[in-house]
Short mmCIF file of C-alpha atoms and ligand atoms in Angstrom, two decimals:
data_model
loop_
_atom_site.label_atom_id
_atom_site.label_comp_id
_atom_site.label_asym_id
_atom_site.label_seq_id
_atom_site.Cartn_x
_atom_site.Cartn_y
_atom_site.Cartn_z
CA UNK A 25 0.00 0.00 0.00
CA UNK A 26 1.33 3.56 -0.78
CA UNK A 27 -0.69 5.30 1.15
CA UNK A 28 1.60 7.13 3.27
CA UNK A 29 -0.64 8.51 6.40
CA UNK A 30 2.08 9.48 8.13
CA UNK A 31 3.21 11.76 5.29
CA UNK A 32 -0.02 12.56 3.96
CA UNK A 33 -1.62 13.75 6.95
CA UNK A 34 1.17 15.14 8.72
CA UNK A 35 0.42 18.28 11.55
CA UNK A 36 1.44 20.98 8.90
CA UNK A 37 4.42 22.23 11.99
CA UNK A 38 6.08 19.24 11.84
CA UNK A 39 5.85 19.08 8.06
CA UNK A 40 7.53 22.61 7.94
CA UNK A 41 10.33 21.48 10.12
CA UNK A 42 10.95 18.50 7.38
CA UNK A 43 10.60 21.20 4.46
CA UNK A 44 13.47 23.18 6.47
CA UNK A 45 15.75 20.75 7.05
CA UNK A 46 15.40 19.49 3.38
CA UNK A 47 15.60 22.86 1.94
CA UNK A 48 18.79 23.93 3.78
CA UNK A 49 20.48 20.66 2.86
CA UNK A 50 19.69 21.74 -0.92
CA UNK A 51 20.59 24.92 -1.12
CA UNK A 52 23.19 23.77 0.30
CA UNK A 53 24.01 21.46 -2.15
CA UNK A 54 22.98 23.21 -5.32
CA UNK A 55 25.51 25.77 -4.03
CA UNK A 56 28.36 23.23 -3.99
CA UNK A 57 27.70 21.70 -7.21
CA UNK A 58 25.91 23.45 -9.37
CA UNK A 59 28.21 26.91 -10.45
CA UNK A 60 24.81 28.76 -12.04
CA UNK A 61 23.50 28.82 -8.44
CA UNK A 62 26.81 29.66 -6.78
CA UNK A 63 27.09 32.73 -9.05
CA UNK A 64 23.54 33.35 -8.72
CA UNK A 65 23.65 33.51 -4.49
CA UNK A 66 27.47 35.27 -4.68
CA UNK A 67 25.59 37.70 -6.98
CA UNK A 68 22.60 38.36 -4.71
CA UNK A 69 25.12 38.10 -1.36
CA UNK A 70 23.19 35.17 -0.04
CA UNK A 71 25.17 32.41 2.21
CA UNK A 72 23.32 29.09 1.74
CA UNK A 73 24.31 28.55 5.06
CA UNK A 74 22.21 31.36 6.36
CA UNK A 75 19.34 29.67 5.16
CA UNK A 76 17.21 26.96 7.60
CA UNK A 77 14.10 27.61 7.09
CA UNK A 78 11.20 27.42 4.42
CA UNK A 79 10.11 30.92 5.60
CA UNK A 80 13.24 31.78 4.10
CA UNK A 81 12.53 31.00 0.55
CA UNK A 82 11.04 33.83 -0.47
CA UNK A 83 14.13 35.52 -0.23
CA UNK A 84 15.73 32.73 -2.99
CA UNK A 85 16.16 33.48 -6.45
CA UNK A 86 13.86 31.97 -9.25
CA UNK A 87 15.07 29.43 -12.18
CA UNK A 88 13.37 29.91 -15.49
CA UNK A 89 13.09 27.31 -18.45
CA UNK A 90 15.18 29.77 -20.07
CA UNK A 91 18.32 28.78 -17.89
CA UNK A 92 17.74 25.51 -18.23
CA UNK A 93 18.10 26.36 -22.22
CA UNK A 94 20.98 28.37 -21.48
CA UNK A 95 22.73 25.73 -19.69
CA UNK A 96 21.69 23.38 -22.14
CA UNK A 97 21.90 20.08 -21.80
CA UNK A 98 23.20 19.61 -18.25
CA UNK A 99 24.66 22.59 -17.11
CA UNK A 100 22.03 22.45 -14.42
CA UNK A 101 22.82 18.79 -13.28
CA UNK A 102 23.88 18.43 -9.30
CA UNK A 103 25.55 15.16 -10.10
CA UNK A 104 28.60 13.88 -12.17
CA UNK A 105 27.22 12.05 -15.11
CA UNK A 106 28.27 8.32 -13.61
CA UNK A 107 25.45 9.25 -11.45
CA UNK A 108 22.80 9.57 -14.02
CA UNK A 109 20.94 6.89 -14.66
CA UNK A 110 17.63 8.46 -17.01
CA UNK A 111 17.46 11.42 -19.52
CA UNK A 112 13.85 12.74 -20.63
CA UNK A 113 13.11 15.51 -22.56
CA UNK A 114 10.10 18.28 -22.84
CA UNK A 115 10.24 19.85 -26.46
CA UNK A 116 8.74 23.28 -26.35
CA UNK A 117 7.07 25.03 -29.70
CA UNK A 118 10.68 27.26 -29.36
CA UNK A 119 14.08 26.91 -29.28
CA UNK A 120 15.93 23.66 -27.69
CA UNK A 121 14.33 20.66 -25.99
CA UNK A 122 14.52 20.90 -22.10
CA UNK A 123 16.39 18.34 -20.77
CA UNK A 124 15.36 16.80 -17.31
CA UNK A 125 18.22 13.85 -15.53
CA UNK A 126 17.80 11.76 -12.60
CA UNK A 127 19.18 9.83 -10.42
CA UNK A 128 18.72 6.32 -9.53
CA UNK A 129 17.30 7.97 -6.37
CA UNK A 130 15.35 10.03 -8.10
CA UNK A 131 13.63 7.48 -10.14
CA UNK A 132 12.71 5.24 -7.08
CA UNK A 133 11.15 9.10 -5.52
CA UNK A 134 9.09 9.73 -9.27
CA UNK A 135 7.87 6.01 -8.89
CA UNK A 136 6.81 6.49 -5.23
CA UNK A 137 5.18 9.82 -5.75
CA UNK A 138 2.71 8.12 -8.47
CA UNK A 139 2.50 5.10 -6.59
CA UNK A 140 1.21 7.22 -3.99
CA UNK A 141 -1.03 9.31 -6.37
CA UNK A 142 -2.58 5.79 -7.82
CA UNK A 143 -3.58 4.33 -4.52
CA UNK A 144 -5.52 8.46 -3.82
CA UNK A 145 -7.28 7.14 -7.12
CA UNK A 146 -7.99 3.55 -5.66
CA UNK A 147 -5.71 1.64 -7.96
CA UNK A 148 -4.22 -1.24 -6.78
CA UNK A 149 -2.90 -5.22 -7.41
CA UNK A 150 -6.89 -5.91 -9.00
CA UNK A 151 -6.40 -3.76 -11.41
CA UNK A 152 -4.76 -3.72 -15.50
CA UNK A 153 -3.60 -0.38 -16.42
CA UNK A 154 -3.51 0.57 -19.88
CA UNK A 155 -1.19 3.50 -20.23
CA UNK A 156 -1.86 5.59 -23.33
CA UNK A 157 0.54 8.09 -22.80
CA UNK A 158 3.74 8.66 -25.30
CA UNK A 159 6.41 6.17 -24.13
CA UNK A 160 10.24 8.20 -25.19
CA UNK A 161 11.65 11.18 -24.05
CA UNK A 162 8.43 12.63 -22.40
CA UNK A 163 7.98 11.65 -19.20
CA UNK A 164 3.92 10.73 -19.19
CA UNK A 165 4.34 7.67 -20.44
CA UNK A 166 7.46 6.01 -18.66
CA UNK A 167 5.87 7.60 -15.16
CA UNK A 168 2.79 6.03 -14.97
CA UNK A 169 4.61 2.56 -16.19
CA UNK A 170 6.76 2.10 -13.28
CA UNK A 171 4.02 3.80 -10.57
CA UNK A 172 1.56 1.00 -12.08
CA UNK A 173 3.99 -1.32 -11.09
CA UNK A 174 4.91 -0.30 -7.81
CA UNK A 175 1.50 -0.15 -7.17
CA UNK A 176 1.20 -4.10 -8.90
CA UNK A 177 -1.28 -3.04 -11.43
CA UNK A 178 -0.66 -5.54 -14.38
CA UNK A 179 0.52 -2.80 -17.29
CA UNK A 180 -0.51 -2.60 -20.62
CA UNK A 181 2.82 -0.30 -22.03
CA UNK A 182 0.61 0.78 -24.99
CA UNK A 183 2.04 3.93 -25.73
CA UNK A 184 -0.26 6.66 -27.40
CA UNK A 185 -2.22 6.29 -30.93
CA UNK A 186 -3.17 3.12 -33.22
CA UNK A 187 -6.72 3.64 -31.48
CA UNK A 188 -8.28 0.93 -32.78
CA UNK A 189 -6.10 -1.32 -31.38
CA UNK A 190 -6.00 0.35 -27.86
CA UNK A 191 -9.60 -0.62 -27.60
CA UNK A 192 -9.06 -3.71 -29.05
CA UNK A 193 -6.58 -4.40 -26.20
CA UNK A 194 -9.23 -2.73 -24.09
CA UNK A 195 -11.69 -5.37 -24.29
CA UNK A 196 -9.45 -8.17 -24.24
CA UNK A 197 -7.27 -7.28 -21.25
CA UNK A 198 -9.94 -6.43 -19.52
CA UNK A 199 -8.47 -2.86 -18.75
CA UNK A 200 -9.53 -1.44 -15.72
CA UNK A 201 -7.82 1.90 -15.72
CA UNK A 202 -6.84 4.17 -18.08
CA UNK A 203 -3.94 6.43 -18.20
CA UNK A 204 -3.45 9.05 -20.96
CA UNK A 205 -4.25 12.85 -21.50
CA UNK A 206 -7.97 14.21 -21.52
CA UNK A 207 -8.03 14.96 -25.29
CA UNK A 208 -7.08 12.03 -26.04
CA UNK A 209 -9.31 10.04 -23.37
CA UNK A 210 -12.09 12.00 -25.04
CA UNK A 211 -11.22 10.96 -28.47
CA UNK A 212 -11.09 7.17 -27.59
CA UNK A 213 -14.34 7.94 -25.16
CA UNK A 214 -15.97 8.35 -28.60
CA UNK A 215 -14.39 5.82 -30.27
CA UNK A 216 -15.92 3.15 -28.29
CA UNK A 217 -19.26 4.65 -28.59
CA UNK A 218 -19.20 4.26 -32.16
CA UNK A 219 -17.59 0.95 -32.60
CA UNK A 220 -20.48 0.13 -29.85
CA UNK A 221 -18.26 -1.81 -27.42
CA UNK A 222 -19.20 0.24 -23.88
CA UNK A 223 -20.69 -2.73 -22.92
CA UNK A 224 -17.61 -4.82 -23.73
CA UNK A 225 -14.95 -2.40 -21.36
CA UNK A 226 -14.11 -3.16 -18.07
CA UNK A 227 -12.77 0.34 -17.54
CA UNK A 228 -13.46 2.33 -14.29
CA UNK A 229 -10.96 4.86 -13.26
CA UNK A 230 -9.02 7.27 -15.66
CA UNK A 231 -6.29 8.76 -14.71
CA UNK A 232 -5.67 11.80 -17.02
CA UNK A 233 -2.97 14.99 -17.16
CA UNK A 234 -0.09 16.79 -18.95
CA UNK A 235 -2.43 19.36 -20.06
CA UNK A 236 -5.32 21.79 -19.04
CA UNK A 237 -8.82 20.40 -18.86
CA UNK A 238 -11.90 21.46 -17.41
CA UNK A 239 -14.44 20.30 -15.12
CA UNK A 240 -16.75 20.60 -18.35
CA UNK A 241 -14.29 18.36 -19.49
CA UNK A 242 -14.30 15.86 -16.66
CA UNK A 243 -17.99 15.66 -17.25
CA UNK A 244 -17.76 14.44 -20.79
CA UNK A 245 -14.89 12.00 -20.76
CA UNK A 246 -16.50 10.50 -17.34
CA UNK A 247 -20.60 10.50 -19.23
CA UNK A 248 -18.62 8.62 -22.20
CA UNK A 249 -16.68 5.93 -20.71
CA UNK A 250 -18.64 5.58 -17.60
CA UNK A 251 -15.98 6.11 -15.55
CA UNK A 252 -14.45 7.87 -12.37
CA UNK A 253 -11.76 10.14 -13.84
CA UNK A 254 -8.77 11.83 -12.06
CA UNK A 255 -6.44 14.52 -12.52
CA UNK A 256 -3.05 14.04 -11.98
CA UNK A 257 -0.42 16.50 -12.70
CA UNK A 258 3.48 17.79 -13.12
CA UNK A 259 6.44 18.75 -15.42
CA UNK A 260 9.24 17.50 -16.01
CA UNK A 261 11.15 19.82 -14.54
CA UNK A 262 10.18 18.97 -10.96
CA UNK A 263 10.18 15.43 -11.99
CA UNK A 264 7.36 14.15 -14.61
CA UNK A 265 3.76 13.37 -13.33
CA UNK A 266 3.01 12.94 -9.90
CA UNK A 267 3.78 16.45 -8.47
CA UNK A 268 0.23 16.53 -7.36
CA UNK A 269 -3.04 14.09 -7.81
CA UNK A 270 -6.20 14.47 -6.94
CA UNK A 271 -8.07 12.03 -3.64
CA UNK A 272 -11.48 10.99 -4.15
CA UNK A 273 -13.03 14.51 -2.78
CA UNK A 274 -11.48 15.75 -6.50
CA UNK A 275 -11.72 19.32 -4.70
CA UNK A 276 -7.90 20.39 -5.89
CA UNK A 277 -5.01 18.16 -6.15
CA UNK A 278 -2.47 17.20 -3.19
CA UNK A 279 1.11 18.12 -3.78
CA UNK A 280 3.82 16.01 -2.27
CA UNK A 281 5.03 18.46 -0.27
CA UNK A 282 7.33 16.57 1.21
CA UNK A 283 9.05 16.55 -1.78
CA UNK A 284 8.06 19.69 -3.85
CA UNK A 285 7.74 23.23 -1.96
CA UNK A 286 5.15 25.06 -3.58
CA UNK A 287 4.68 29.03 -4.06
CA UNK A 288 1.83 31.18 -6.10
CA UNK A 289 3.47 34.59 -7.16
CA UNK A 290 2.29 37.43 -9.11
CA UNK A 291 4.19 36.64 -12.22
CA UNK A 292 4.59 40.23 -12.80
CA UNK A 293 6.10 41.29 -9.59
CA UNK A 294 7.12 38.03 -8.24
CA UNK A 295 6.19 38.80 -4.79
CA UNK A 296 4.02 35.50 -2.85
CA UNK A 297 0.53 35.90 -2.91
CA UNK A 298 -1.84 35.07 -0.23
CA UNK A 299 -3.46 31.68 0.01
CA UNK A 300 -6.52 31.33 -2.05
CA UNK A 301 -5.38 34.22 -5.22
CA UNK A 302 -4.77 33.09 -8.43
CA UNK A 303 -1.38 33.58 -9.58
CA UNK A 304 1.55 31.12 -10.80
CA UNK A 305 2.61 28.32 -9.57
CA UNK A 306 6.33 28.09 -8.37
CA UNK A 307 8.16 24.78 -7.38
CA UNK A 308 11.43 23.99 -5.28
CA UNK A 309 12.34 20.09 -5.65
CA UNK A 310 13.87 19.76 -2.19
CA UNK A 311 14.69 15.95 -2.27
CA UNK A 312 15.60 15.91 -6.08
CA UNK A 313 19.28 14.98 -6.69
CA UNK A 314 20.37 15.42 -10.46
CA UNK A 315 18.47 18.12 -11.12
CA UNK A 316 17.08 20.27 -7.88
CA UNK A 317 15.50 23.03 -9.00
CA UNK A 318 15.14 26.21 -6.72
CA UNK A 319 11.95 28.33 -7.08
CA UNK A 320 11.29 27.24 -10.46
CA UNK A 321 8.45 29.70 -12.24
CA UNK A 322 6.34 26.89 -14.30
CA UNK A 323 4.16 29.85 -15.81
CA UNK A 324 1.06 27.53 -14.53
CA UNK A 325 -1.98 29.78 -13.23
CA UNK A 326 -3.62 28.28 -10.24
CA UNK A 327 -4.95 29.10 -6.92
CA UNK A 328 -3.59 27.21 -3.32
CA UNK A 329 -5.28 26.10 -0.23
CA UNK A 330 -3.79 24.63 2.94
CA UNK A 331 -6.92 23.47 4.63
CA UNK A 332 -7.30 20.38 5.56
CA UNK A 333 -9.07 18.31 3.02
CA UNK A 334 -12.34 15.77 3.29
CA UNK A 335 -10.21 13.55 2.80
CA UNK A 336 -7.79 14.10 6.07
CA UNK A 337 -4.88 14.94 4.46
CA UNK A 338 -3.14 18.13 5.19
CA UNK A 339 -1.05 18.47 1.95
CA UNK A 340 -1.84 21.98 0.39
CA UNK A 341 -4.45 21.59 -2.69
CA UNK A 342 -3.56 23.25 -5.68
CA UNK A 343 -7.22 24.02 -7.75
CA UNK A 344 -7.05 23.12 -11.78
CA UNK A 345 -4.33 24.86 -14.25
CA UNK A 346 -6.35 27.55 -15.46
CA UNK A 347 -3.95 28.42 -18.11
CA UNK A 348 -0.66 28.78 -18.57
CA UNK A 349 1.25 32.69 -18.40
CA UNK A 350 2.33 31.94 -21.78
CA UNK A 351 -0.89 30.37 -22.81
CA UNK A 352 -2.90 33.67 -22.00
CA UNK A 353 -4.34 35.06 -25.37
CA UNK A 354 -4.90 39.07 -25.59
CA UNK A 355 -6.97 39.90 -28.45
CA UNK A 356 -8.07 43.27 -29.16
CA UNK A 357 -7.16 43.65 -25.36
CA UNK A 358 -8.96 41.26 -23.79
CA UNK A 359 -7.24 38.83 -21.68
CA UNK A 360 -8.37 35.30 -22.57
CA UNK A 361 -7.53 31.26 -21.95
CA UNK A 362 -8.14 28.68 -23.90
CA UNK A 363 -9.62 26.96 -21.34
CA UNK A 364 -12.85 29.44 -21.08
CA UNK A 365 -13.72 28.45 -24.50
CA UNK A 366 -13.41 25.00 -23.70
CA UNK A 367 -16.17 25.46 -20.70
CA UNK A 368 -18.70 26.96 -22.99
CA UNK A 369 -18.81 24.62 -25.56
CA UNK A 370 -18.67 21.21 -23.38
CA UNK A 371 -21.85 23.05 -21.54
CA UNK A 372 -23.81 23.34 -25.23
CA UNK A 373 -24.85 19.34 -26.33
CA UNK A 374 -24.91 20.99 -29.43
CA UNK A 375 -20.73 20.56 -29.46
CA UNK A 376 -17.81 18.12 -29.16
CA UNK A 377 -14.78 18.64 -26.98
CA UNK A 378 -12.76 19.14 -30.02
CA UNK A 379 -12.30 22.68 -31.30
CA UNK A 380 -9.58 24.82 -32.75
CA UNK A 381 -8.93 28.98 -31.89
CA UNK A 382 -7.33 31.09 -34.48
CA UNK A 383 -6.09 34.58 -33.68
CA UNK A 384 -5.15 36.72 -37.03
CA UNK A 385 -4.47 40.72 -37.29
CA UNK A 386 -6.30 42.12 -40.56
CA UNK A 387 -4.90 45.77 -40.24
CA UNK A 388 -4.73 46.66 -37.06
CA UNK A 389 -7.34 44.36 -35.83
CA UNK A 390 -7.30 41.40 -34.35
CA UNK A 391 -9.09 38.58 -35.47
CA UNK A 392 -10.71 35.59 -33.69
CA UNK A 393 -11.83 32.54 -34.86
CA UNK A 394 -13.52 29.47 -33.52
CA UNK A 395 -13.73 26.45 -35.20
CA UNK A 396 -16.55 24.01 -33.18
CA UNK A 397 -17.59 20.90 -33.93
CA UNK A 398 -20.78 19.70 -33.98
CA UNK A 399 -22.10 16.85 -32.33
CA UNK A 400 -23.81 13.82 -34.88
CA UNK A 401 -26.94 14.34 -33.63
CA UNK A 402 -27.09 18.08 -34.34
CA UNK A 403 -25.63 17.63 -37.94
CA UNK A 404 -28.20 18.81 -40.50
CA UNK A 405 -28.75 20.00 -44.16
CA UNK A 406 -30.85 22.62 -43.18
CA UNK A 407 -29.15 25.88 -43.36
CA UNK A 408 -31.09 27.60 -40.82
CA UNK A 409 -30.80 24.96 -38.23
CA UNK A 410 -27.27 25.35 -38.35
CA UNK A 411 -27.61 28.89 -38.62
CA UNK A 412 -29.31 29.05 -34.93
CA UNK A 413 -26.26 26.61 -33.91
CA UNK A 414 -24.05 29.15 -34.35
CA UNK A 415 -25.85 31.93 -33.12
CA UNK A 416 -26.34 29.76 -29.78
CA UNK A 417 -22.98 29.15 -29.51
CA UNK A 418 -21.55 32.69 -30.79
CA UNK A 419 -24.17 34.20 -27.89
CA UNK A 420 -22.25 31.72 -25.02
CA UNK A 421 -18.47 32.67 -26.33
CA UNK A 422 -19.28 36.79 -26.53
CA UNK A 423 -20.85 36.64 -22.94
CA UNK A 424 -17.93 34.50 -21.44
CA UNK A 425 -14.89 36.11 -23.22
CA UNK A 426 -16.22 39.54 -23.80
CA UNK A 427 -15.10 39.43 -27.01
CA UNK A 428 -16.94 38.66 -30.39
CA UNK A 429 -15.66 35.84 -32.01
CA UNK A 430 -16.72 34.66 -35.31
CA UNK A 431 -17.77 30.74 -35.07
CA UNK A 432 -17.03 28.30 -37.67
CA UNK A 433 -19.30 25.29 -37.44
CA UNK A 434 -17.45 22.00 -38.55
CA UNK A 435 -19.53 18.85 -39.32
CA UNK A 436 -18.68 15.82 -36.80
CA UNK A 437 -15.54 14.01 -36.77
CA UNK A 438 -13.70 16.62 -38.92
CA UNK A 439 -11.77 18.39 -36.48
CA UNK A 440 -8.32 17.18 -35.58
CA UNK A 441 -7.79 14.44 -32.93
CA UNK A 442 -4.95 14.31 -30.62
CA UNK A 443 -3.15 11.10 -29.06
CA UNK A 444 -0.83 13.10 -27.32
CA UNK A 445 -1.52 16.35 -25.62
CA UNK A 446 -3.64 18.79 -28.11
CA UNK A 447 -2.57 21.79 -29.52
CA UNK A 448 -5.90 24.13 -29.86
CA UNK A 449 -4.48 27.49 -30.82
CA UNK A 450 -3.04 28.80 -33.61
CA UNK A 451 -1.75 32.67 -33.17
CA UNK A 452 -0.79 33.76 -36.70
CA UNK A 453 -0.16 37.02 -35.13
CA UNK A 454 3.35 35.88 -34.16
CA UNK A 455 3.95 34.69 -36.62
O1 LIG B 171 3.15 16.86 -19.01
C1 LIG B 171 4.08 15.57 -17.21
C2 LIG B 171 2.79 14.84 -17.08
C3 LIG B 171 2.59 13.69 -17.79
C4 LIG B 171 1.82 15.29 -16.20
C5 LIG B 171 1.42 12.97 -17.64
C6 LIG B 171 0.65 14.57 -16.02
C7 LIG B 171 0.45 13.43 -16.74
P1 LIG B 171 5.71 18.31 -19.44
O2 LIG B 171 5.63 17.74 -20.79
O3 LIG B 171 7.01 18.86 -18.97
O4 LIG B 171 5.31 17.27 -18.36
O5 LIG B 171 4.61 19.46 -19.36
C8 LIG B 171 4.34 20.12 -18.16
O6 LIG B 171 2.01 20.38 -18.76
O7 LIG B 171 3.65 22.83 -16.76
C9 LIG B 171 1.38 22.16 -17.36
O8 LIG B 171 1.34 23.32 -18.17
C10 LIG B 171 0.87 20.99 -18.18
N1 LIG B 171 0.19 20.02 -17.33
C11 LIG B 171 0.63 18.85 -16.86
N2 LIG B 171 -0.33 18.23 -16.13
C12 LIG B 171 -1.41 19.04 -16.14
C13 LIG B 171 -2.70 18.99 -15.57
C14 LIG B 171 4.09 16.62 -18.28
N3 LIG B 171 -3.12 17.95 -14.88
C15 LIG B 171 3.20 21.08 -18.35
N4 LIG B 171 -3.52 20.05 -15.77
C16 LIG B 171 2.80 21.76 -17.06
C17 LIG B 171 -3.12 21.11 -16.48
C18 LIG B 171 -1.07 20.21 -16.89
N5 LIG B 171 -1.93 21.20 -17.06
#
């Protein structure tokens, strides 16, 4: 059992004093071995000895992605190479792949941390995990494998796309979990509605991240599959999934804080915010060994609470991504997230969860564009059916984005599906 009580539902005192101790013996360490820190406290005049306490770490300088680019590829590593047992890499839309190392440590803590996150979900021994995430450099896929197997889930290593085979290998391992990310969990939600095989599946329990999805969005894949689905999150900066998961209350997601310090900041000012206001989300990996990160910014918007859950636990909640800093979208000066358009449409039955926004300038103007789906049964000839479609659906988008987009209906099935995680905006004003 992974369930670790003692951990889990620590007195929040004597899980600061653990958070101290493990803090100072990083710092201390990153400022031994790691010369972009050393600089980086000589600069700012800070003694890592001085610090012993997490009140302290406001006072610590941030790491950006962009310094792990600059010190590209292990620049930022703790360790001497002989050490490093695993490489993974994130590949942003920009620039150079970010490169993420561990230790053989540091595996056994990523396996622990989603061992721990699958029993909050009720996994265990009984069940077969199919895990649909990307197996390779990105971390979704080799995560869940070996936190399946810690927990002794028998693993299906399926790796994403070839959908008709998942669900082939669906019914006939009689999977009882799924792992993958929402979009595509949505996208092989409808495939076994339409191949007619609901009645066939064994799953119960889906265990979804690596991108932004709503509760809109929970709805749907759970009303599909007829399951219980979870959100489990991370990067692989901190190390991979499992930096947080959600217990059966799903009222926010538990971070290990025993093993990841987090902060919300006003990504303008980068001052801490008070519990409860949205802002982004900030990590420190205080156990990590190759690659301990201090105060890293992950540009995530989220809100945190440290009250005690339903649950019992006393690990702080983090609520859903909300978008990302970088994700943001300001057209014609509105601020806007992918994510609000996402809530609309899943509350219309008139859509599909799969939709595409394009932002263009014409002049000076900026454009908006919405490409939506329509669901089968809302699929028509007639013109002026589809007419008060898109006025429906044009009406929910202006009120929630204050913004008037123009709506493109697309007939069923003709939008893009994703196996990985999706890729929903295009901004042609960068471009
Ligand atoms: O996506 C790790 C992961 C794999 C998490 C599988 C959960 C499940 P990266 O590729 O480095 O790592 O991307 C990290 O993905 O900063 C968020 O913006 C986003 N993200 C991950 N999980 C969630 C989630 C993996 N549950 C980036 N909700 C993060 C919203 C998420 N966004």
């Amino acid at each position: 059992m992974f369930w670790n009580k003692e951990i889990e539902c620590i007195n929040r005192d004597e899980l600061e004093k653990l958070q101290s101790q493990r803090l100072q013996s990083m710092v201390q360490r990153i400022y031994n071995n790691v010369p972009f820190y050393k600089k980086k406290f000589d600069e700012l005049g800070i003694n890592p000895k001085d610090i012993t306490s997490v009140k302290q770490l406001s006072s610590l300088p941030f790491t950006y992605k962009s310094d792990l680019r600059d010190n590209y590829p292990f620049g930022l590593c703790a360790v001497p190479q002989q050490q490093i047992v695993r490489l993974h890499a994130s590949s942003g839309t920009t620039g150079k792949a970010t490169v993420v190392a561990y230790t053989q440590n540091d595996l056994d803590l990523w396996t622990e941390v989603i061992a721990r996150s699958y029993t909050m979900a009720g996994i265990s021994n009984s069940d077969t995990m199919q895990v649909s995430y990307g197996y390779g450099l990105f971390t979704g896929g080799l995560g869940a494998h070996y936190g399946a197997e810690k927990v002794g889930a028998s693993v299906i290593p399926m790796s994403g796309g070839n959908t008709k085979k998942q669900l082939q290998l669906m019914e006939d391992f009689g999977s009882t979990v799924l792992a993958c990310t929402p979009s595509y969990a949505a996208f092989l939600g409808e495939s076994i509605v339409s191949a007619n095989i609901l009645d066939k599946i064994k799953l119960k329990i889906g265990v979804f991240g690596a991108e932004p999805w709503t509760e809109e969005m929970r709805q749907y894949i759970q009303n599909t599959m007829n399951i219980k689905a979870y959100n489990i999150y991370g990067l692989s900066e901190i190390i991979g999934p499992g930096v947080s998961m959600e217990c059966e209350c799903q009222n926010g997601s538990h971070i290990y804080e025993d093993h990841f310090i987090p902060e919300i900041i006003n990504p303008e000012t980068g001052e801490v915010l008070p519990e409860g206001e949205l802002g982004e989300l900030v990590f420190t990996a205080i156990t990590k060994e190759a690659l301990p990160l201090l105060r890293y910014r992950t540009r995530d918007l989220c809100t945190l609470t440290y009250e005690k859950c339903a649950c019992g636990r006393t690990l702080a909640r983090m609520g859903r991504i909300v978008g990302r800093s970088d994700d943001m979208l300001i057209v014609r000066g509105v601020n806007m997230f992918p994510s609000q358009v996402e809530t609309v449409l899943l509350e219309l039955p008139e859509t599909t969860p799969h939709y595409a926004i394009i932002v263009d300038r014409e002049g000076n103007l900026d454009t908006l564009e919405i490409h939506v789906e329509v669901a089968e049964q809302y699929w028509t000839d007639e013109m002026k059916q589809l007419d008060a479609i898109k006025k429906k659906i044009t009406h929910a988008l202006s009120n929630m984005l204050s913004l008037n987009p123009t709506v493109k209906l697309v007939e069923p099935n003709a939008m893009q599906r994703f196996e990985g995680k999706a890729q929903r905006v295009t901004d042609r004003r960068k471009l």
